[in-house]
CSV table of N, CA and C in Angstrom, one decimal:
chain,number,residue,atom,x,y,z
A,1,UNK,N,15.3,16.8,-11.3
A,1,UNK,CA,14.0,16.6,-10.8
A,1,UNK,C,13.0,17.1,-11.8
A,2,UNK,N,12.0,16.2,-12.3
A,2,UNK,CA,11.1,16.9,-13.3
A,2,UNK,C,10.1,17.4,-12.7
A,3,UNK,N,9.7,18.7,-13.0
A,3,UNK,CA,8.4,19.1,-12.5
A,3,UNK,C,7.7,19.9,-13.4
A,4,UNK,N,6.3,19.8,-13.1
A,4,UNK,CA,4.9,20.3,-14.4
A,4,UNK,C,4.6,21.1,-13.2
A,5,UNK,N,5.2,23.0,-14.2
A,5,UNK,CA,4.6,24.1,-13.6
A,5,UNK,C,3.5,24.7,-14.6
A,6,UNK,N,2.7,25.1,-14.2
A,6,UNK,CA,1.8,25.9,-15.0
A,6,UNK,C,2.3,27.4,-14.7
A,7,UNK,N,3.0,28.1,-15.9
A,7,UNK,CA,3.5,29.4,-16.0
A,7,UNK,C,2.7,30.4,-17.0
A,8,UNK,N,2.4,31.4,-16.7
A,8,UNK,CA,1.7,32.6,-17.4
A,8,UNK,C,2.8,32.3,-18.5
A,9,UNK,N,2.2,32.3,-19.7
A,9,UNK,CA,2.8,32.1,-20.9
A,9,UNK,C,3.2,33.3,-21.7
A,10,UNK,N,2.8,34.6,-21.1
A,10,UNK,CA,3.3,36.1,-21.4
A,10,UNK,C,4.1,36.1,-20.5
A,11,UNK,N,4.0,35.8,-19.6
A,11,UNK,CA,5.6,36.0,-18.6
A,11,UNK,C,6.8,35.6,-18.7
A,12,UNK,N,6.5,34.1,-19.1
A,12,UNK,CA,7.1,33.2,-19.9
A,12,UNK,C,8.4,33.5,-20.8
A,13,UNK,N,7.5,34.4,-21.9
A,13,UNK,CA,7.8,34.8,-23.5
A,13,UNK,C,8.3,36.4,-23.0
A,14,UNK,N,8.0,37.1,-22.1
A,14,UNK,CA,8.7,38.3,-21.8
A,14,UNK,C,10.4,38.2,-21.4
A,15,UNK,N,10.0,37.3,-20.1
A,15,UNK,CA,11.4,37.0,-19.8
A,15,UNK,C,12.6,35.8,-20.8
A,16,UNK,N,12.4,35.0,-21.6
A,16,UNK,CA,12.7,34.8,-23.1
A,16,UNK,C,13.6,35.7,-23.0
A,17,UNK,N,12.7,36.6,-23.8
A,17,UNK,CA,13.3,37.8,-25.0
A,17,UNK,C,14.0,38.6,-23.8
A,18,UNK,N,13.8,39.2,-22.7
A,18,UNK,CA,14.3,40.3,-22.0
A,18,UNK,C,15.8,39.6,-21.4
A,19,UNK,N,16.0,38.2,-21.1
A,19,UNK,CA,17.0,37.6,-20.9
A,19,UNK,C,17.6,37.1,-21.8
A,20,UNK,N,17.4,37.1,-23.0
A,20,UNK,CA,18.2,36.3,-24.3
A,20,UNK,C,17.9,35.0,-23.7
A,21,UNK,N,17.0,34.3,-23.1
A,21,UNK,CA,17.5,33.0,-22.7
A,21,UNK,C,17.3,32.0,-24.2
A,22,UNK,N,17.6,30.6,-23.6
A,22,UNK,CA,17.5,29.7,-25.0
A,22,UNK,C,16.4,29.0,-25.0
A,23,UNK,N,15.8,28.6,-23.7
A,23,UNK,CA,14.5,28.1,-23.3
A,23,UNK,C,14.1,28.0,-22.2
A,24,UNK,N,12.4,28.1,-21.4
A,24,UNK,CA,12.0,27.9,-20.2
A,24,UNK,C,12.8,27.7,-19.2
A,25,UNK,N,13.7,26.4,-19.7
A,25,UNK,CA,14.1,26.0,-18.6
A,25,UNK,C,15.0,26.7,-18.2
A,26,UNK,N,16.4,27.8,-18.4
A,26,UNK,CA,17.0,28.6,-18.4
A,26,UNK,C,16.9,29.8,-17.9
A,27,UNK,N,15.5,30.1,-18.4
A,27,UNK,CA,14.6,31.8,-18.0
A,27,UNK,C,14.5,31.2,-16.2
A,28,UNK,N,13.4,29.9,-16.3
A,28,UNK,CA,13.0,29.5,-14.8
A,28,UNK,C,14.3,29.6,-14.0
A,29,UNK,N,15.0,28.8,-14.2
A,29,UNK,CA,16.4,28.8,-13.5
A,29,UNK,C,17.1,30.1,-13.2
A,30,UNK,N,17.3,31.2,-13.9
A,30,UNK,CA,17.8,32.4,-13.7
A,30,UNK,C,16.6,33.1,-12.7
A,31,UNK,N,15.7,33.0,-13.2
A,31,UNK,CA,14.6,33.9,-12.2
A,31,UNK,C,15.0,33.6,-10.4
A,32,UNK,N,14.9,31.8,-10.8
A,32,UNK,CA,15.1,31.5,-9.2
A,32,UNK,C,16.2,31.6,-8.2
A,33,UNK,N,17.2,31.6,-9.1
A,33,UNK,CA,18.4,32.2,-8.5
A,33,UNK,C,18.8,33.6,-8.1
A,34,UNK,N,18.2,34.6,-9.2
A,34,UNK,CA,18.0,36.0,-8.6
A,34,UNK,C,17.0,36.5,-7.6
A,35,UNK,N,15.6,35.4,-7.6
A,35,UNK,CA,14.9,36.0,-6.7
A,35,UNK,C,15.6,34.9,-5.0
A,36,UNK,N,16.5,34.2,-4.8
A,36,UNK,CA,17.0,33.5,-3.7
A,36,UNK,C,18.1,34.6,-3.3
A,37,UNK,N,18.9,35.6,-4.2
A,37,UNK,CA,19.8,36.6,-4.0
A,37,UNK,C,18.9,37.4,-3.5
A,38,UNK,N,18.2,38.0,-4.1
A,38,UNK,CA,16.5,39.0,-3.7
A,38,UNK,C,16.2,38.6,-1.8
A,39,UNK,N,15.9,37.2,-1.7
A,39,UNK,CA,15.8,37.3,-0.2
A,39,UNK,C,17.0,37.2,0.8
A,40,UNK,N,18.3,37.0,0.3
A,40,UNK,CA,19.7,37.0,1.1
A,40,UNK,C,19.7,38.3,1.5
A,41,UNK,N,19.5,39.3,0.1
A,41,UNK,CA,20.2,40.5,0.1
A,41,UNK,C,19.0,41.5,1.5
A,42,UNK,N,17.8,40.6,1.3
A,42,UNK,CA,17.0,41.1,2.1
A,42,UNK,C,17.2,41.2,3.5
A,43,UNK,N,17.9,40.1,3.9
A,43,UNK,CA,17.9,39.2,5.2
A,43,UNK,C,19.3,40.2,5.6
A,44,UNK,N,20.4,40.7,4.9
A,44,UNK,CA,21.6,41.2,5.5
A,44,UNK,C,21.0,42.8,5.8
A,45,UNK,N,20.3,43.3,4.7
A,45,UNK,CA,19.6,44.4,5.5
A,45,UNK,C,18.8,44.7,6.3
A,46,UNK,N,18.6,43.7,6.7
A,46,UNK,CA,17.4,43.7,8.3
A,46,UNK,C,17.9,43.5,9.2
A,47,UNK,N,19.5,43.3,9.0
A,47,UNK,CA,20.5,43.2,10.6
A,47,UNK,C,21.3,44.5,10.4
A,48,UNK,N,20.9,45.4,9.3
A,48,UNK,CA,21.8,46.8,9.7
A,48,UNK,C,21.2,47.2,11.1
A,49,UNK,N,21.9,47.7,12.1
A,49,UNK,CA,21.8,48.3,13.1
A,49,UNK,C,21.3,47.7,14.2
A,50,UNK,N,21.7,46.2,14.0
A,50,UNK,CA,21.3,45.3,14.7
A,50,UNK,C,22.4,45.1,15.6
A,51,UNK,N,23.8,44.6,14.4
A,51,UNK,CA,24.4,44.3,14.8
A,51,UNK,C,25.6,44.8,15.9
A,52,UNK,N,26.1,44.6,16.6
A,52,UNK,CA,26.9,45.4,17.5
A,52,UNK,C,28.3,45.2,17.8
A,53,UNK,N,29.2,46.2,17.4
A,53,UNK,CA,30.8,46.4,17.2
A,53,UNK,C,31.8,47.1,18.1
A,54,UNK,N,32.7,46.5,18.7
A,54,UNK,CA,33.8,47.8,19.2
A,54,UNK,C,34.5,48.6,18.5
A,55,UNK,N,33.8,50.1,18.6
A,55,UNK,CA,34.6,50.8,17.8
A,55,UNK,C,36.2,51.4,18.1
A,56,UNK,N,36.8,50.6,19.3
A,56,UNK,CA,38.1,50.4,19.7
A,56,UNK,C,38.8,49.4,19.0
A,57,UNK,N,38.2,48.3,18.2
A,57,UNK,CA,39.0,47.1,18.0
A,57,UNK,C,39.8,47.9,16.7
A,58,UNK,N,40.8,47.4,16.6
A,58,UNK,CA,41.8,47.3,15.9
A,58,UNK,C,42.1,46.3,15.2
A,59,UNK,N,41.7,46.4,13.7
A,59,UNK,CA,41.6,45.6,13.0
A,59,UNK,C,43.0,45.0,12.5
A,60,UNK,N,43.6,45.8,12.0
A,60,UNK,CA,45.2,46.1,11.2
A,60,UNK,C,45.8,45.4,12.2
A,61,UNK,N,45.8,45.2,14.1
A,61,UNK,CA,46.4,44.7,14.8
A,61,UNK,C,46.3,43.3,14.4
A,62,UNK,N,45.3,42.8,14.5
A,62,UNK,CA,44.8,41.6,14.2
A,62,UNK,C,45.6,40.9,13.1
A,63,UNK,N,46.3,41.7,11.7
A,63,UNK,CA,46.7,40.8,10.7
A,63,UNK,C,48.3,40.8,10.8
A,64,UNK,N,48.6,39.2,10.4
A,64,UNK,CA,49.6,38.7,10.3
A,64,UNK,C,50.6,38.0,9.0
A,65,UNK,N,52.0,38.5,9.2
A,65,UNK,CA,52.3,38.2,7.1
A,65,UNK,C,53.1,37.5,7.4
């Protein structure tokens, strides 16, 4: 899908060099995949203590060889 972003061209040329990337398009791509990890990783820590467990269950019961 082609698309015309207007990018800060120091931001640009930072992340370049600080990622070894080969071009824009590479640096863009890696950014957006770390910052989509950035909101997952967000989302599992906002259900610590949310979530609710029997601390009777028996896990090791459960598995079968």
């Amino acid at each position: 899908m082609a698309t015309n972003l207007a990018l800060d061209d120091r931001l640009i040329n930072e992340a370049l060099k600080a990622g070894h990337h080969k071009s824009k398009k590479e640096a863009v791509t890696e950014a957006l995949r770390k910052y989509i990890n950035i909101l997952k990783q967000q989302d599992i820590f906002a259900s610590f203590g949310k979530i609710s467990f029997d601390k009777d269950y028996d896990y090791k019961k459960g598995r079968s060889r």
